[in-house]
CSV table of C-alpha atoms in Angstrom, one decimal:
chain,number,residue,atom,x,y,z
A,18,MET,CA,-19.1,-16.3,-55.6
A,19,ASN,CA,-21.5,-19.1,-56.7
A,20,SER,CA,-22.6,-20.6,-53.4
A,21,PHE,CA,-22.9,-19.7,-49.7
A,22,ASN,CA,-23.5,-21.2,-46.3
A,23,PRO,CA,-27.2,-20.7,-45.4
A,24,LEU,CA,-26.4,-21.0,-41.7
A,25,LEU,CA,-24.5,-17.7,-41.9
A,26,ILE,CA,-27.5,-15.8,-43.3
A,27,GLY,CA,-30.1,-14.2,-41.0
A,28,ALA,CA,-32.0,-11.1,-40.5
A,29,GLU,CA,-31.0,-7.9,-38.6
A,30,ALA,CA,-33.0,-7.0,-35.6
A,31,ALA,CA,-34.9,-4.2,-37.3
A,32,ASN,CA,-36.5,-4.9,-40.7
A,33,ASN,CA,-38.7,-2.0,-41.3
A,34,PHE,CA,-37.2,1.1,-43.0
A,35,VAL,CA,-38.7,4.5,-42.2
A,36,ALA,CA,-37.2,8.0,-42.4
A,37,GLY,CA,-33.9,6.7,-43.7
A,38,ARG,CA,-33.1,4.1,-41.1
A,39,ARG,CA,-34.1,0.7,-39.9
A,40,LEU,CA,-37.0,0.5,-37.5
A,41,VAL,CA,-37.9,-2.3,-35.1
A,42,GLY,CA,-41.5,-3.2,-35.8
A,43,ASP,CA,-43.9,-3.3,-32.8
A,44,GLY,CA,-46.5,-5.5,-34.5
A,45,MET,CA,-46.8,-9.3,-34.7
A,46,ALA,CA,-43.6,-11.3,-34.8
A,47,MET,CA,-43.4,-13.8,-37.6
A,48,ASP,CA,-41.1,-16.8,-38.3
A,49,VAL,CA,-39.5,-16.8,-41.7
A,50,ARG,CA,-38.6,-20.2,-43.2
A,51,ARG,CA,-36.1,-21.3,-45.8
A,52,PRO,CA,-38.2,-23.1,-48.5
A,53,SER,CA,-35.0,-25.1,-49.4
A,54,ASP,CA,-35.0,-27.0,-46.1
A,55,GLY,CA,-38.1,-25.8,-44.2
A,56,ASN,CA,-36.1,-24.4,-41.3
A,57,VAL,CA,-36.9,-21.2,-39.5
A,58,TYR,CA,-33.9,-18.9,-40.1
A,59,ALA,CA,-35.1,-15.5,-38.9
A,60,ALA,CA,-37.9,-13.6,-37.2
A,61,LEU,CA,-39.7,-10.8,-38.9
A,62,ASP,CA,-40.7,-7.8,-36.8
A,63,SER,CA,-43.9,-6.6,-38.5
A,64,ALA,CA,-44.9,-3.0,-38.4
A,65,GLY,CA,-47.7,-2.1,-36.0
A,66,ALA,CA,-50.7,0.0,-37.0
A,67,GLY,CA,-49.2,3.2,-35.7
A,68,GLN,CA,-45.9,2.5,-37.5
A,69,VAL,CA,-47.7,2.0,-40.9
A,70,ASP,CA,-49.4,5.3,-40.4
A,71,ALA,CA,-46.0,6.9,-39.4
A,72,ALA,CA,-44.3,5.5,-42.5
A,73,VAL,CA,-46.9,7.0,-44.8
A,74,GLU,CA,-46.9,10.3,-43.0
A,75,ASN,CA,-43.1,10.4,-43.2
A,76,ALA,CA,-43.3,9.6,-46.9
A,77,TRP,CA,-45.8,12.5,-47.4
A,78,SER,CA,-43.5,14.8,-45.4
A,79,ALA,CA,-40.6,13.8,-47.6
A,80,PHE,CA,-42.6,14.4,-50.7
A,81,LYS,CA,-43.5,17.9,-49.5
A,82,THR,CA,-40.2,19.0,-48.0
A,83,SER,CA,-37.3,16.9,-49.2
A,84,GLY,CA,-37.1,18.6,-52.6
A,85,TRP,CA,-37.1,15.2,-54.4
A,86,ALA,CA,-40.2,16.0,-56.4
A,87,SER,CA,-39.2,19.5,-57.4
A,88,THR,CA,-35.5,19.0,-58.0
A,89,ASP,CA,-33.8,19.0,-61.4
A,90,PRO,CA,-35.0,15.8,-63.1
A,91,ARG,CA,-31.4,15.0,-64.1
A,92,ALA,CA,-30.4,15.2,-60.5
A,93,ARG,CA,-33.0,12.5,-59.7
A,94,MET,CA,-31.5,10.5,-62.6
A,95,LYS,CA,-28.0,10.7,-61.1
A,96,VAL,CA,-29.1,9.5,-57.7
A,97,MET,CA,-31.0,6.6,-59.2
A,98,ARG,CA,-28.0,5.6,-61.3
A,99,ARG,CA,-25.8,5.6,-58.2
A,100,TRP,CA,-28.4,3.5,-56.5
A,101,ALA,CA,-28.2,1.0,-59.3
A,102,ASP,CA,-24.4,0.9,-59.2
A,103,LEU,CA,-24.5,0.2,-55.5
A,104,ILE,CA,-26.9,-2.6,-55.9
A,105,GLU,CA,-24.6,-4.3,-58.4
A,106,ALA,CA,-21.6,-3.7,-56.2
A,107,ASP,CA,-23.3,-5.2,-53.2
A,108,ALA,CA,-23.9,-8.6,-54.8
A,109,ALA,CA,-21.8,-10.5,-52.2
A,110,ARG,CA,-24.3,-9.5,-49.6
A,111,LEU,CA,-27.5,-9.1,-51.5
A,112,ALA,CA,-27.5,-12.3,-53.5
A,113,PRO,CA,-27.3,-14.7,-50.5
A,114,LEU,CA,-29.8,-12.6,-48.6
A,115,GLU,CA,-32.2,-12.9,-51.6
A,116,ALA,CA,-31.6,-16.6,-52.2
A,117,VAL,CA,-31.7,-18.1,-48.7
A,118,GLY,CA,-35.4,-17.4,-48.0
A,119,SER,CA,-36.7,-17.4,-51.6
A,120,THR,CA,-37.1,-19.9,-54.5
A,121,ARG,CA,-34.5,-18.2,-56.6
A,122,THR,CA,-31.1,-20.0,-56.8
A,123,ILE,CA,-27.9,-18.1,-56.1
A,124,GLY,CA,-26.8,-18.7,-59.7
A,125,GLU,CA,-29.9,-17.1,-61.1
A,126,ILE,CA,-29.8,-14.1,-58.8
A,127,LEU,CA,-26.1,-13.4,-59.7
A,128,ALA,CA,-26.7,-14.0,-63.4
A,129,TRP,CA,-29.9,-12.0,-63.8
A,130,ASP,CA,-31.9,-10.8,-60.8
A,131,LEU,CA,-29.5,-8.2,-59.4
A,132,SER,CA,-28.4,-6.8,-62.8
A,133,TYR,CA,-32.1,-6.6,-63.9
A,134,THR,CA,-33.1,-4.8,-60.7
A,135,ALA,CA,-30.3,-2.3,-61.2
A,136,GLU,CA,-31.0,-1.8,-64.8
A,137,CYS,CA,-34.7,-1.2,-64.0
A,138,LEU,CA,-33.7,1.7,-61.8
A,139,ARG,CA,-31.5,3.1,-64.6
A,140,PHE,CA,-34.2,2.7,-67.2
A,141,PHE,CA,-36.9,4.6,-65.3
A,142,ALA,CA,-34.3,7.2,-64.2
A,143,GLU,CA,-33.9,8.1,-67.9
A,144,PHE,CA,-37.6,9.1,-68.1
A,145,ALA,CA,-37.2,11.8,-65.4
A,146,ASP,CA,-36.5,14.6,-68.0
A,147,LYS,CA,-38.1,13.0,-71.0
A,148,MET,CA,-41.8,12.8,-70.2
A,149,GLY,CA,-44.0,15.7,-69.2
A,150,GLY,CA,-46.9,17.8,-70.4
A,151,GLU,CA,-47.4,19.4,-73.7
A,152,VAL,CA,-48.7,22.6,-75.4
A,153,VAL,CA,-52.1,22.0,-77.1
A,154,ALA,CA,-53.5,23.6,-80.2
A,155,THR,CA,-56.0,26.4,-79.5
A,156,THR,CA,-56.7,29.9,-80.7
A,157,PRO,CA,-53.9,32.5,-81.0
A,158,ASP,CA,-55.1,34.5,-78.0
A,159,LYS,CA,-54.8,31.5,-75.6
A,160,LEU,CA,-52.1,29.1,-74.4
A,161,GLY,CA,-53.4,25.6,-73.6
A,162,MET,CA,-51.2,23.2,-71.7
A,163,THR,CA,-51.2,19.9,-70.0
A,164,ILE,CA,-49.0,19.6,-66.9
A,165,THR,CA,-47.9,16.4,-65.2
A,166,GLU,CA,-47.2,16.1,-61.5
A,167,PRO,CA,-46.3,13.2,-59.2
A,168,TYR,CA,-49.2,11.8,-57.1
A,169,GLY,CA,-47.4,12.2,-53.8
A,170,VAL,CA,-47.3,8.9,-51.9
A,171,VAL,CA,-47.5,5.6,-53.8
A,172,ALA,CA,-48.1,2.4,-51.9
A,173,ALA,CA,-46.6,-0.7,-53.4
A,174,VAL,CA,-47.3,-4.3,-52.5
A,175,ALA,CA,-44.7,-6.8,-53.9
A,176,PRO,CA,-44.9,-10.6,-54.2
A,177,TRP,CA,-42.5,-13.3,-53.0
A,178,ASN,CA,-41.6,-15.1,-56.3
A,179,LEU,CA,-38.9,-12.6,-57.6
A,180,PRO,CA,-38.6,-10.3,-54.6
A,181,LEU,CA,-36.1,-7.7,-55.8
A,182,VAL,CA,-37.2,-7.7,-59.4
A,183,MET,CA,-40.9,-7.3,-58.6
A,184,ALA,CA,-40.1,-4.6,-56.1
A,185,ALA,CA,-38.1,-2.7,-58.7
A,186,TRP,CA,-41.0,-2.7,-61.1
A,187,LYS,CA,-43.0,-0.8,-58.4
A,188,ILE,CA,-40.5,1.6,-56.9
A,189,ALA,CA,-38.4,2.6,-59.9
A,190,PRO,CA,-41.1,4.4,-62.0
A,191,ALA,CA,-42.8,5.9,-59.0
A,192,ILE,CA,-39.6,7.4,-57.5
A,193,ALA,CA,-38.2,8.5,-60.8
A,194,ALA,CA,-41.4,10.5,-61.4
A,195,GLY,CA,-40.9,12.3,-58.1
A,196,ASN,CA,-43.2,10.3,-55.8
A,197,SER,CA,-42.4,8.9,-52.4
A,198,VAL,CA,-43.1,5.1,-52.0
A,199,VAL,CA,-44.1,3.0,-49.1
A,200,LEU,CA,-43.5,-0.7,-50.0
A,201,LYS,CA,-44.8,-3.8,-48.3
A,202,PRO,CA,-42.8,-6.8,-49.4
A,203,SER,CA,-44.1,-10.3,-48.9
A,204,GLU,CA,-43.7,-11.6,-45.4
A,205,LEU,CA,-42.2,-14.8,-46.9
A,206,THR,CA,-39.3,-12.9,-48.5
A,207,PRO,CA,-38.9,-9.7,-46.6
A,208,PHE,CA,-35.2,-9.0,-46.0
A,209,SER,CA,-33.3,-8.2,-49.2
A,210,ILE,CA,-35.3,-5.1,-50.1
A,211,VAL,CA,-34.4,-3.5,-46.7
A,212,ARG,CA,-30.8,-3.7,-47.7
A,213,VAL,CA,-31.7,-2.0,-51.0
A,214,ALA,CA,-33.4,0.8,-49.1
A,215,GLU,CA,-30.2,1.4,-47.1
A,216,LEU,CA,-28.3,1.6,-50.4
A,217,ALA,CA,-30.8,4.2,-51.6
A,218,ILE,CA,-29.8,6.5,-48.8
A,219,GLU,CA,-26.2,5.9,-49.5
A,220,ALA,CA,-26.8,6.9,-53.1
A,221,GLY,CA,-28.4,10.2,-52.0
A,222,LEU,CA,-32.1,9.5,-52.0
A,223,PRO,CA,-33.6,11.8,-49.3
A,224,ALA,CA,-34.8,10.0,-46.2
A,225,GLY,CA,-38.5,9.1,-46.4
A,226,VAL,CA,-38.8,9.0,-50.1
A,227,PHE,CA,-38.6,5.2,-49.9
A,228,ASN,CA,-40.0,3.5,-46.8
A,229,VAL,CA,-40.5,-0.2,-46.2
A,230,VAL,CA,-43.1,-1.7,-43.8
A,231,GLN,CA,-43.2,-5.4,-43.0
A,232,GLY,CA,-46.1,-7.7,-42.3
A,233,ASP,CA,-49.0,-9.6,-43.7
A,234,GLY,CA,-51.8,-8.4,-46.0
A,235,LEU,CA,-54.5,-8.0,-43.4
A,236,SER,CA,-52.5,-6.1,-40.7
A,237,VAL,CA,-50.2,-4.1,-42.9
A,238,GLY,CA,-51.2,-4.3,-46.6
A,239,ASP,CA,-54.8,-3.4,-46.2
A,240,PRO,CA,-54.3,-0.3,-43.9
A,241,LEU,CA,-51.5,0.8,-46.2
A,242,CYS,CA,-53.7,0.8,-49.3
A,243,ARG,CA,-56.5,2.5,-47.4
A,244,HIS,CA,-54.4,5.3,-45.9
A,245,PRO,CA,-55.7,8.7,-46.8
A,246,ARG,CA,-52.3,10.0,-47.7
A,247,VAL,CA,-51.8,7.2,-50.3
A,248,SER,CA,-52.8,8.5,-53.7
A,249,LYS,CA,-52.0,5.4,-55.8
A,250,VAL,CA,-51.4,1.7,-55.3
A,251,SER,CA,-49.4,-0.8,-57.3
A,252,PHE,CA,-49.7,-4.5,-56.7
A,253,THR,CA,-48.5,-7.8,-58.1
A,254,GLY,CA,-50.0,-11.0,-56.9
A,255,SER,CA,-53.1,-13.2,-57.0
A,256,THR,CA,-56.4,-12.1,-58.7
A,257,ALA,CA,-58.3,-12.5,-55.4
A,258,THR,CA,-55.9,-10.2,-53.5
A,259,GLY,CA,-56.0,-7.7,-56.4
A,260,ILE,CA,-59.8,-7.5,-56.2
A,261,ALA,CA,-59.5,-6.9,-52.5
A,262,ILE,CA,-57.0,-4.1,-53.1
A,263,MET,CA,-59.1,-2.5,-55.8
A,264,ARG,CA,-62.1,-2.6,-53.4
A,265,ALA,CA,-60.0,-0.9,-50.7
A,266,CYS,CA,-58.9,1.8,-53.1
A,267,ALA,CA,-62.4,2.4,-54.2
A,268,GLU,CA,-63.7,2.7,-50.7
A,269,THR,CA,-61.0,5.2,-49.5
A,270,GLY,CA,-60.4,7.2,-52.6
A,271,PRO,CA,-61.2,6.4,-55.2
A,272,LYS,CA,-57.5,6.1,-56.0
A,273,PRO,CA,-55.9,4.6,-59.1
A,274,VAL,CA,-54.4,1.1,-59.1
A,275,THR,CA,-52.0,-0.9,-61.2
A,276,LEU,CA,-52.6,-4.6,-60.8
A,277,GLU,CA,-50.5,-7.4,-62.3
A,278,LEU,CA,-52.5,-10.5,-61.3
A,279,GLY,CA,-52.8,-14.2,-62.1
A,280,GLY,CA,-52.2,-16.0,-65.4
A,281,LYS,CA,-52.9,-19.3,-67.2
A,282,SER,CA,-50.8,-18.7,-70.2
A,283,PRO,CA,-50.9,-20.9,-73.3
A,284,GLN,CA,-48.0,-21.9,-75.4
A,285,ILE,CA,-49.0,-22.9,-78.9
A,286,VAL,CA,-46.7,-25.1,-81.0
A,287,PHE,CA,-47.5,-25.4,-84.7
A,288,ALA,CA,-46.2,-28.2,-86.8
A,289,ASP,CA,-44.4,-25.7,-89.0
A,290,SER,CA,-42.0,-24.6,-86.3
A,291,LYS,CA,-38.6,-24.6,-87.8
A,292,ASP,CA,-37.0,-26.3,-84.8
A,293,LEU,CA,-39.3,-28.4,-82.7
A,294,GLY,CA,-36.4,-29.3,-80.4
A,295,GLN,CA,-35.9,-25.6,-79.5
A,296,ALA,CA,-39.7,-25.1,-79.2
A,297,ALA,CA,-40.0,-27.9,-76.8
A,298,ALA,CA,-37.0,-26.7,-74.7
A,299,THR,CA,-38.6,-23.2,-74.6
A,300,VAL,CA,-42.0,-24.7,-73.5
A,301,ALA,CA,-40.3,-26.7,-70.8
A,302,ARG,CA,-38.3,-23.8,-69.4
A,303,ALA,CA,-41.4,-21.6,-69.4
A,304,ILE,CA,-43.1,-23.8,-66.8
A,305,THR,CA,-40.0,-24.9,-64.8
A,306,LEU,CA,-38.4,-21.5,-64.4
A,307,ASN,CA,-38.6,-20.7,-60.7
A,308,SER,CA,-40.4,-24.0,-60.3
A,309,GLY,CA,-43.4,-22.6,-62.2
A,310,GLN,CA,-43.8,-19.8,-59.6
A,311,VAL,CA,-44.1,-17.0,-62.1
A,312,CYS,CA,-47.2,-15.0,-63.1
A,313,VAL,CA,-46.5,-15.5,-66.8
A,314,ALA,CA,-45.6,-19.2,-66.5
A,315,GLY,CA,-46.5,-21.0,-69.7
A,316,SER,CA,-48.8,-23.6,-68.0
A,317,ARG,CA,-50.9,-24.7,-71.0
A,318,LEU,CA,-49.3,-26.5,-73.9
A,319,LEU,CA,-51.4,-26.4,-77.1
A,320,VAL,CA,-49.6,-28.5,-79.7
A,321,GLN,CA,-50.7,-29.4,-83.2
A,322,ASP,CA,-51.8,-33.0,-83.3
A,323,LYS,CA,-49.4,-34.2,-86.0
A,324,VAL,CA,-46.3,-33.2,-83.9
A,325,ALA,CA,-47.7,-33.7,-80.4
A,326,GLU,CA,-45.9,-37.0,-79.7
A,327,GLU,CA,-42.5,-35.6,-80.6
A,328,VAL,CA,-42.9,-32.4,-78.7
A,329,VAL,CA,-44.3,-34.0,-75.6
A,330,GLY,CA,-41.5,-36.6,-75.6
A,331,ARG,CA,-38.9,-33.8,-75.7
A,332,ILE,CA,-40.5,-31.9,-72.9
A,333,VAL,CA,-40.6,-35.0,-70.7
A,334,ALA,CA,-36.9,-35.5,-71.3
A,335,ALA,CA,-36.2,-31.9,-70.3
A,336,PHE,CA,-38.4,-32.2,-67.2
A,337,GLU,CA,-36.6,-35.4,-66.0
A,338,ALA,CA,-33.2,-33.9,-66.6
A,339,HIS,CA,-33.7,-31.3,-63.8
A,340,ARG,CA,-31.8,-31.6,-60.6
A,341,MET,CA,-33.8,-30.3,-57.7
A,342,GLY,CA,-32.2,-28.8,-54.7
A,343,ALA,CA,-31.5,-25.9,-52.4
A,344,THR,CA,-31.1,-22.4,-53.6
A,345,TRP,CA,-27.5,-22.3,-52.3
A,346,ASP,CA,-26.4,-25.5,-54.2
A,347,ASP,CA,-24.5,-24.8,-57.3
A,348,ALA,CA,-25.8,-28.0,-59.0
A,349,THR,CA,-29.5,-27.1,-58.5
A,350,THR,CA,-31.3,-26.4,-61.8
A,351,MET,CA,-34.8,-26.2,-60.2
A,352,GLY,CA,-35.4,-24.9,-56.7
A,353,PRO,CA,-38.1,-25.3,-54.1
A,354,ILE,CA,-41.8,-24.3,-53.8
A,355,ILE,CA,-42.1,-21.3,-51.5
A,356,SER,CA,-43.9,-23.1,-48.7
A,357,GLU,CA,-45.6,-26.4,-47.6
A,358,LYS,CA,-48.9,-24.7,-48.0
A,359,GLN,CA,-48.3,-23.8,-51.6
A,360,LEU,CA,-46.9,-27.3,-52.3
A,361,GLY,CA,-50.1,-28.8,-50.8
A,362,GLN,CA,-52.3,-26.6,-53.1
A,363,ILE,CA,-50.3,-27.7,-56.1
A,364,ASP,CA,-50.5,-31.4,-55.2
A,365,GLY,CA,-54.2,-31.1,-54.4
A,366,THR,CA,-54.9,-29.8,-57.9
A,367,VAL,CA,-52.8,-32.5,-59.6
A,368,SER,CA,-54.4,-35.2,-57.5
A,369,ARG,CA,-57.9,-34.1,-58.4
A,370,ALA,CA,-56.9,-34.0,-62.1
A,371,LEU,CA,-55.6,-37.6,-61.9
A,372,ALA,CA,-58.8,-38.7,-60.1
A,373,ALA,CA,-60.9,-37.2,-62.9
A,374,GLY,CA,-59.1,-39.3,-65.5
A,375,GLY,CA,-56.0,-37.3,-66.3
A,376,GLU,CA,-52.6,-38.9,-66.7
A,377,ALA,CA,-49.3,-37.7,-65.4
A,378,VAL,CA,-46.8,-38.6,-68.2
A,379,THR,CA,-44.1,-37.5,-65.8
A,380,GLY,CA,-44.1,-36.1,-62.3
A,381,GLY,CA,-47.4,-35.7,-60.5
A,382,ARG,CA,-46.0,-35.9,-57.0
A,383,ARG,CA,-43.8,-34.4,-54.4
A,384,ALA,CA,-40.1,-34.6,-55.3
A,385,PRO,CA,-37.5,-36.5,-53.2
A,386,ALA,CA,-34.8,-34.0,-52.3
A,387,PRO,CA,-31.5,-34.3,-50.6
A,388,GLN,CA,-32.8,-32.2,-47.7
A,389,GLN,CA,-36.1,-31.4,-46.1
A,390,GLY,CA,-38.0,-28.7,-48.0
A,391,SER,CA,-40.9,-28.0,-50.3
A,392,TYR,CA,-40.2,-29.6,-53.8
A,393,TYR,CA,-42.5,-30.8,-56.5
A,394,LEU,CA,-41.5,-32.7,-59.6
A,395,PRO,CA,-42.1,-31.0,-62.9
A,396,THR,CA,-45.3,-32.5,-64.1
A,397,LEU,CA,-47.0,-33.0,-67.5
A,398,LEU,CA,-50.7,-33.8,-67.5
A,399,THR,CA,-52.7,-35.2,-70.4
A,400,GLY,CA,-56.2,-36.4,-70.9
A,401,LEU,CA,-58.0,-33.4,-69.3
A,402,ALA,CA,-61.2,-31.8,-70.3
A,403,GLN,CA,-61.2,-28.1,-71.2
A,404,ASP,CA,-63.2,-27.2,-68.1
A,405,SER,CA,-60.8,-29.1,-65.8
A,406,GLU,CA,-59.6,-27.2,-62.8
A,407,ALA,CA,-56.0,-28.0,-63.8
A,408,VAL,CA,-56.6,-26.5,-67.3
A,409,GLN,CA,-58.5,-23.4,-66.1
A,410,GLY,CA,-57.0,-22.5,-62.7
A,411,GLU,CA,-53.6,-21.0,-61.9
A,412,ILE,CA,-51.6,-23.7,-60.2
A,413,PHE,CA,-48.4,-21.6,-59.6
A,414,GLY,CA,-46.1,-24.6,-59.7
A,415,PRO,CA,-44.3,-26.7,-62.3
A,416,VAL,CA,-47.4,-28.3,-63.8
A,417,LEU,CA,-48.0,-28.3,-67.6
A,418,THR,CA,-51.3,-29.4,-69.1
A,419,VAL,CA,-51.3,-30.7,-72.7
A,420,GLN,CA,-54.0,-30.4,-75.3
A,421,THR,CA,-53.9,-30.9,-79.1
A,422,PHE,CA,-55.5,-29.0,-81.9
A,423,ALA,CA,-56.0,-29.5,-85.6
A,424,ASP,CA,-55.8,-26.0,-87.0
A,425,GLU,CA,-55.4,-22.3,-86.1
A,426,GLU,CA,-59.0,-21.7,-85.4
A,427,GLU,CA,-59.1,-24.5,-82.8
A,428,ALA,CA,-55.8,-23.4,-81.3
A,429,TYR,CA,-56.9,-19.8,-80.7
A,430,ALA,CA,-60.3,-21.0,-79.4
A,431,LEU,CA,-58.6,-23.2,-76.8
A,432,ALA,CA,-56.0,-20.5,-75.9
A,433,ASN,CA,-58.7,-17.8,-75.3
A,434,ASP,CA,-61.0,-20.0,-73.4
A,435,SER,CA,-59.7,-18.8,-70.0
A,436,ALA,CA,-60.6,-16.2,-67.4
A,437,TYR,CA,-57.0,-15.0,-67.6
A,438,GLY,CA,-55.1,-13.1,-70.3
A,439,LEU,CA,-51.6,-12.3,-69.1
A,440,ALA,CA,-49.3,-13.8,-71.7
A,441,ALA,CA,-49.1,-16.3,-74.5
A,442,GLY,CA,-46.4,-18.0,-76.6
A,443,VAL,CA,-46.5,-19.0,-80.2
A,444,HIS,CA,-44.0,-21.3,-82.1
A,445,THR,CA,-44.2,-21.2,-85.9
A,446,GLY,CA,-42.0,-20.8,-88.9
A,447,ASN,CA,-44.8,-18.9,-90.8
A,448,LEU,CA,-44.6,-15.1,-90.4
A,449,ASP,CA,-48.2,-14.6,-91.5
A,450,ARG,CA,-49.4,-17.1,-88.9
A,451,ALA,CA,-47.3,-15.4,-86.2
A,452,LEU,CA,-48.9,-12.1,-87.0
A,453,ARG,CA,-52.4,-13.6,-87.1
A,454,ALA,CA,-51.7,-15.2,-83.7
A,455,THR,CA,-50.5,-12.0,-82.2
A,456,ARG,CA,-53.8,-10.3,-83.1
A,457,ALA,CA,-56.0,-13.3,-82.2
A,458,LEU,CA,-54.7,-14.1,-78.8
A,459,GLU,CA,-56.4,-12.4,-75.8
A,460,ALA,CA,-53.2,-11.7,-73.8
A,461,GLY,CA,-51.3,-8.6,-72.7
A,462,THR,CA,-48.0,-10.0,-74.0
A,463,VAL,CA,-47.5,-12.4,-76.9
A,464,TRP,CA,-44.1,-14.0,-77.4
A,465,VAL,CA,-43.3,-15.6,-80.8
A,466,ASN,CA,-40.6,-18.3,-81.0
A,467,ARG,CA,-39.5,-17.5,-77.5
A,468,TYR,CA,-41.1,-17.2,-74.1
A,469,GLY,CA,-40.4,-15.0,-71.1
A,470,ARG,CA,-39.2,-11.5,-70.3
A,471,SER,CA,-35.9,-10.0,-71.3
A,472,ASN,CA,-34.2,-6.7,-70.6
A,473,ASP,CA,-36.4,-4.9,-73.0
A,474,PHE,CA,-37.8,-2.5,-70.4
A,475,MET,CA,-39.5,-0.4,-73.0
A,476,LEU,CA,-42.1,-3.2,-73.6
A,477,PRO,CA,-44.9,-2.8,-71.0
A,478,THR,CA,-46.3,-5.8,-69.2
A,479,GLY,CA,-49.8,-6.3,-68.0
A,480,GLY,CA,-52.8,-8.5,-68.5
A,481,PHE,CA,-56.3,-8.7,-69.9
A,482,LYS,CA,-59.4,-10.1,-68.2
A,483,GLN,CA,-58.7,-11.4,-64.7
A,484,SER,CA,-55.0,-10.9,-65.2
A,485,GLY,CA,-55.2,-7.3,-64.1
A,486,ILE,CA,-55.3,-3.6,-65.2
A,487,GLY,CA,-52.6,-1.1,-66.0
A,488,LYS,CA,-49.0,-1.8,-67.0
A,489,ASP,CA,-45.7,-2.3,-65.4
A,490,LEU,CA,-42.5,-1.4,-67.4
A,491,GLY,CA,-42.4,0.8,-70.4
A,492,ARG,CA,-43.4,4.4,-70.7
A,493,GLU,CA,-46.9,3.4,-69.6
A,494,ALA,CA,-45.6,2.5,-66.1
A,495,TYR,CA,-43.8,5.9,-65.7
A,496,ALA,CA,-46.9,7.8,-67.0
A,497,ALA,CA,-49.1,5.9,-64.5
A,498,ASN,CA,-47.2,7.5,-61.7
A,499,LEU,CA,-48.1,11.0,-62.8
A,500,LYS,CA,-51.3,12.9,-62.6
A,501,SER,CA,-52.1,15.5,-65.2
A,502,LYS,CA,-53.9,18.9,-65.1
A,503,ALA,CA,-55.0,21.1,-67.9
A,504,ALA,CA,-54.2,24.8,-68.0
A,505,LEU,CA,-55.7,27.4,-70.3
A,506,ILE,CA,-54.2,30.9,-70.2
A,507,GLN,CA,-55.9,33.9,-71.8
A,508,LEU,CA,-53.2,36.1,-73.4
């Protein structure tokens, strides 16, 4: 299966999931649109205030009484492995459901998203019996220990840009550690995760350990984070929303948070790169992947002046080779922007950059597409000042700014002159320079001669500065879903 008919994909009547079954929300009804053509294809039944409370209370009850937290860790592992297998086996249903209302093409979902989601569950399941407390050194007449325990109920708020993948980052470590989870997906991409919740029950996860509540941030997300039964919150999204969530957790806890927030990630190309063609292709993909709607999008190109013309020319050619279209079209190489609102924000930033003296070497406007929808041409901007809005602000679209540098010192100064610090890329054939760059760059992840995440789940991801606190993935993410206590026993 490589394509599907979008007219056959809709939502079921009940799109919340509480206590092991679908639940019709009694909150605000919301239209859900296909970004590929702008049409409303389903209605979302948001959870009402009482239902959000009930979902958390049910998760708490499941934590206390289901036995999930206290069961043999390897038994938890087996359930999560079955869950992962069921997700992969359900591709014929899950992939179209994920693609129709999102910016992810059906080909990308089948090739990567579903298998990555399943493997994320398997990876964290393996930690269930491999991380715990330890015995500490003390005098012979005492036994000192640290003991780890799950928090109880973890609230997770997931974004729209990679719906299943980002949800897996939140739910997999929390559930593997023995917690219950209440997830609020984005109201723009709400449906596929409900099917995943059904598969969890089929795999043997006790009812209530994973609940899903639907709605917007104000009516559902905020009260979920503030609920007194919620002991930890994990969020991926904008820096502004992350600050609001952190404030809510401080006011109602304090409770710990994991925040993966915005980015304005530099890609540095040195003249000594062994393959400038490959470097240019990597840079181009890092900003056009998912139409630039990725937190770690490499949105700032810093290229050494002596090779700038060649690298920019290659990137322009890569940009102009894209075929934009619907997520269900097999020929699509670059999909839509999530909404008209987001497209308007992208276009506004670019328009202001051009008015301030910048030049769009290619793109710079809305894309003509074979159907109605929200599409923006991959855009390369030059001639901008370092303090330009387009250079400093997260655009979250396929817009790449270009600046040149003469030497390493200037490259790192430009790269670090940002409020964000999520990721960075470096292209060089010099190992010493690669190591210097890795240390010099103020970013939570540095890629060398590549850009973007892979299936190396052991590598944590998270940012510096306004890009967030805490880590997703890696042992750090699993440990962040456990609290520890100290015990000292007099013998």
